[in-house]
C-alpha positions as a Markdown table, in Angstrom:
| # | Residue | x | y | z |
|---|---|---|---|---|
| 1 | Met | 108.2 | 53.7 | 109.6 |
| 2 | Lys | 108.5 | 56.2 | 106.8 |
| 3 | Leu | 105.3 | 57.7 | 105.5 |
| 4 | Arg | 106.1 | 56.3 | 102.1 |
| 5 | Glu | 106.0 | 52.8 | 103.6 |
| 6 | Val | 102.6 | 53.6 | 105.1 |
| 7 | Ile | 101.3 | 54.5 | 101.7 |
| 8 | Glu | 102.7 | 51.2 | 100.2 |
| 9 | Val | 101.4 | 49.0 | 103.1 |
| 10 | Leu | 97.9 | 50.5 | 102.6 |
| 11 | Ser | 98.0 | 50.6 | 98.8 |
| 12 | Ala | 97.0 | 54.2 | 99.3 |
| 13 | Glu | 96.9 | 57.3 | 97.2 |
| 14 | Ile | 98.5 | 60.5 | 98.2 |
| 15 | Leu | 96.3 | 63.6 | 97.4 |
| 16 | Cys | 98.7 | 66.3 | 98.5 |
| 17 | Gly | 102.0 | 66.8 | 100.4 |
| 18 | Glu | 104.0 | 64.5 | 98.2 |
| 19 | Lys | 107.2 | 66.5 | 98.7 |
| 20 | Ser | 107.4 | 65.7 | 102.4 |
| 21 | Ile | 106.5 | 62.0 | 102.5 |
| 22 | Asp | 110.1 | 60.8 | 102.5 |
| 23 | Gly | 111.0 | 63.0 | 105.4 |
| 24 | Ile | 108.2 | 62.0 | 107.7 |
| 25 | Glu | 108.9 | 59.2 | 110.2 |
| 26 | Ile | 105.9 | 57.7 | 111.9 |
| 27 | Gln | 106.2 | 55.7 | 115.1 |
| 28 | Asn | 102.7 | 55.6 | 116.4 |
| 29 | Gly | 99.2 | 55.7 | 114.9 |
| 30 | Tyr | 95.8 | 56.7 | 116.2 |
| 31 | Ala | 92.5 | 55.8 | 114.6 |
| 32 | Ser | 89.2 | 57.5 | 115.4 |
| 33 | Asp | 86.1 | 59.1 | 114.0 |
| 34 | Leu | 85.6 | 61.1 | 117.3 |
| 35 | Met | 87.7 | 64.2 | 117.3 |
| 36 | Ser | 87.2 | 64.6 | 121.1 |
| 37 | Asp | 89.0 | 61.2 | 121.4 |
| 38 | Val | 91.8 | 62.4 | 119.1 |
| 39 | Leu | 92.2 | 65.5 | 121.2 |
| 40 | Ala | 92.2 | 63.5 | 124.5 |
| 41 | Phe | 94.3 | 60.5 | 123.5 |
| 42 | Ala | 96.4 | 61.1 | 120.4 |
| 43 | Ser | 100.0 | 62.1 | 120.8 |
| 44 | Pro | 101.8 | 64.7 | 118.8 |
| 45 | Tyr | 103.5 | 63.4 | 115.6 |
| 46 | Val | 101.3 | 60.3 | 115.2 |
| 47 | Leu | 99.6 | 59.2 | 112.0 |
| 48 | Leu | 95.9 | 59.9 | 112.2 |
| 49 | Leu | 93.5 | 57.5 | 110.5 |
| 50 | Thr | 89.9 | 58.6 | 110.2 |
| 51 | Gly | 86.7 | 58.3 | 108.1 |
| 52 | Leu | 85.6 | 61.9 | 108.8 |
| 53 | Thr | 86.3 | 64.2 | 105.9 |
| 54 | Asn | 85.5 | 67.7 | 107.3 |
| 55 | Ile | 87.8 | 70.6 | 108.0 |
| 56 | Gln | 87.7 | 70.0 | 111.8 |
| 57 | Ile | 89.9 | 66.9 | 111.2 |
| 58 | Phe | 92.6 | 69.1 | 109.6 |
| 59 | Arg | 92.4 | 71.7 | 112.4 |
| 60 | Thr | 92.6 | 69.0 | 115.0 |
| 61 | Ala | 95.7 | 67.5 | 113.3 |
| 62 | Gln | 97.3 | 71.0 | 113.2 |
| 63 | Met | 96.7 | 71.5 | 116.9 |
| 64 | Leu | 98.4 | 68.2 | 117.8 |
| 65 | Asp | 101.3 | 68.5 | 115.3 |
| 66 | Ile | 100.0 | 65.5 | 113.5 |
| 67 | Pro | 102.1 | 65.3 | 110.3 |
| 68 | Ala | 99.7 | 63.4 | 108.0 |
| 69 | Ile | 96.1 | 62.1 | 107.8 |
| 70 | Val | 94.9 | 58.9 | 106.3 |
| 71 | Phe | 91.3 | 58.7 | 105.2 |
| 72 | Val | 89.9 | 55.2 | 105.3 |
| 73 | Arg | 87.1 | 53.4 | 103.3 |
| 74 | Gly | 88.0 | 55.4 | 100.2 |
| 75 | Lys | 86.5 | 58.6 | 101.6 |
| 76 | Met | 87.6 | 61.8 | 100.0 |
| 77 | Pro | 88.2 | 64.8 | 102.1 |
| 78 | Gln | 86.2 | 68.0 | 101.6 |
| 79 | Val | 87.7 | 70.6 | 99.2 |
| 80 | Asp | 88.4 | 73.2 | 101.9 |
| 81 | Leu | 90.4 | 70.6 | 103.9 |
| 82 | Leu | 92.4 | 69.8 | 100.8 |
| 83 | Glu | 93.1 | 73.4 | 100.1 |
| 84 | Leu | 94.4 | 74.0 | 103.6 |
| 85 | Ala | 96.5 | 70.8 | 103.5 |
| 86 | Lys | 98.1 | 71.9 | 100.2 |
| 87 | Glu | 98.9 | 75.3 | 101.7 |
| 88 | Ser | 100.6 | 73.7 | 104.7 |
| 89 | Glu | 102.1 | 70.8 | 102.7 |
| 90 | Met | 100.5 | 68.3 | 105.0 |
| 91 | Pro | 100.3 | 64.9 | 103.4 |
| 92 | Ile | 96.7 | 63.7 | 102.8 |
| 93 | Ile | 96.3 | 60.0 | 102.0 |
| 94 | Val | 93.3 | 57.9 | 101.0 |
| 95 | Thr | 93.1 | 54.1 | 101.3 |
| 96 | Lys | 90.2 | 51.9 | 100.3 |
| 97 | Ser | 90.9 | 49.7 | 103.4 |
| 98 | Ser | 88.5 | 49.8 | 106.3 |
| 99 | Met | 89.8 | 51.4 | 109.5 |
| 100 | Phe | 90.2 | 48.0 | 111.1 |
| 101 | Asp | 92.0 | 46.6 | 108.2 |
| 102 | Ala | 94.3 | 49.6 | 107.8 |
| 103 | Cys | 95.2 | 49.6 | 111.5 |
| 104 | Gly | 95.9 | 45.8 | 111.3 |
| 105 | Lys | 98.2 | 46.2 | 108.3 |
| 106 | Leu | 100.1 | 49.0 | 109.9 |
| 107 | Tyr | 100.5 | 47.2 | 113.2 |
| 108 | Ala | 101.7 | 44.1 | 111.4 |
| 109 | Asn | 104.3 | 46.2 | 109.7 |
| 110 | Gly | 105.7 | 47.7 | 113.0 |
| 111 | Leu | 103.6 | 50.8 | 113.6 |
| 112 | Leu | 102.7 | 51.1 | 117.3 |
| 113 | Pro | 99.6 | 52.4 | 118.9 |
| 114 | Cys | 99.5 | 55.6 | 121.0 |
| 115 | Ile | 99.9 | 54.9 | 124.7 |
| 116 | Ile | 96.5 | 55.7 | 126.4 |
| 117 | Pro | 97.0 | 56.9 | 129.9 |
| 118 | Asp | 95.3 | 55.0 | 132.7 |
| 119 | Arg | 92.5 | 57.3 | 133.7 |
| 120 | Gln | 91.4 | 55.1 | 136.7 |
| 121 | Gly | 94.5 | 55.9 | 138.8 |
| 122 | Gly | 95.4 | 52.3 | 139.3 |
């Protein structure tokens, strides 16, 4: 799914990174408000959906090579996050949908979840 399709499916607004949205292909998504979970379970190159708006979200996304961030519930990212995103040309997207609703819409349109490894060994 192209990032532009994600924006359309979620009736979302792009705050920055418009130039790269047509070139970004998204195959998997990961939604969380716990950055420790994102670090532990998200795969590189996934779409990150979150309700947290601080700079740590952006830093986590950079570390994992996440190409874009979707903020749910209409939450607006902090100014310092937006400034860094603009510098790096990372698309920042905002949707009024809840996290549950956004994930459901994306899944219904073909976006797959990250594969979470079996940590129980069996």
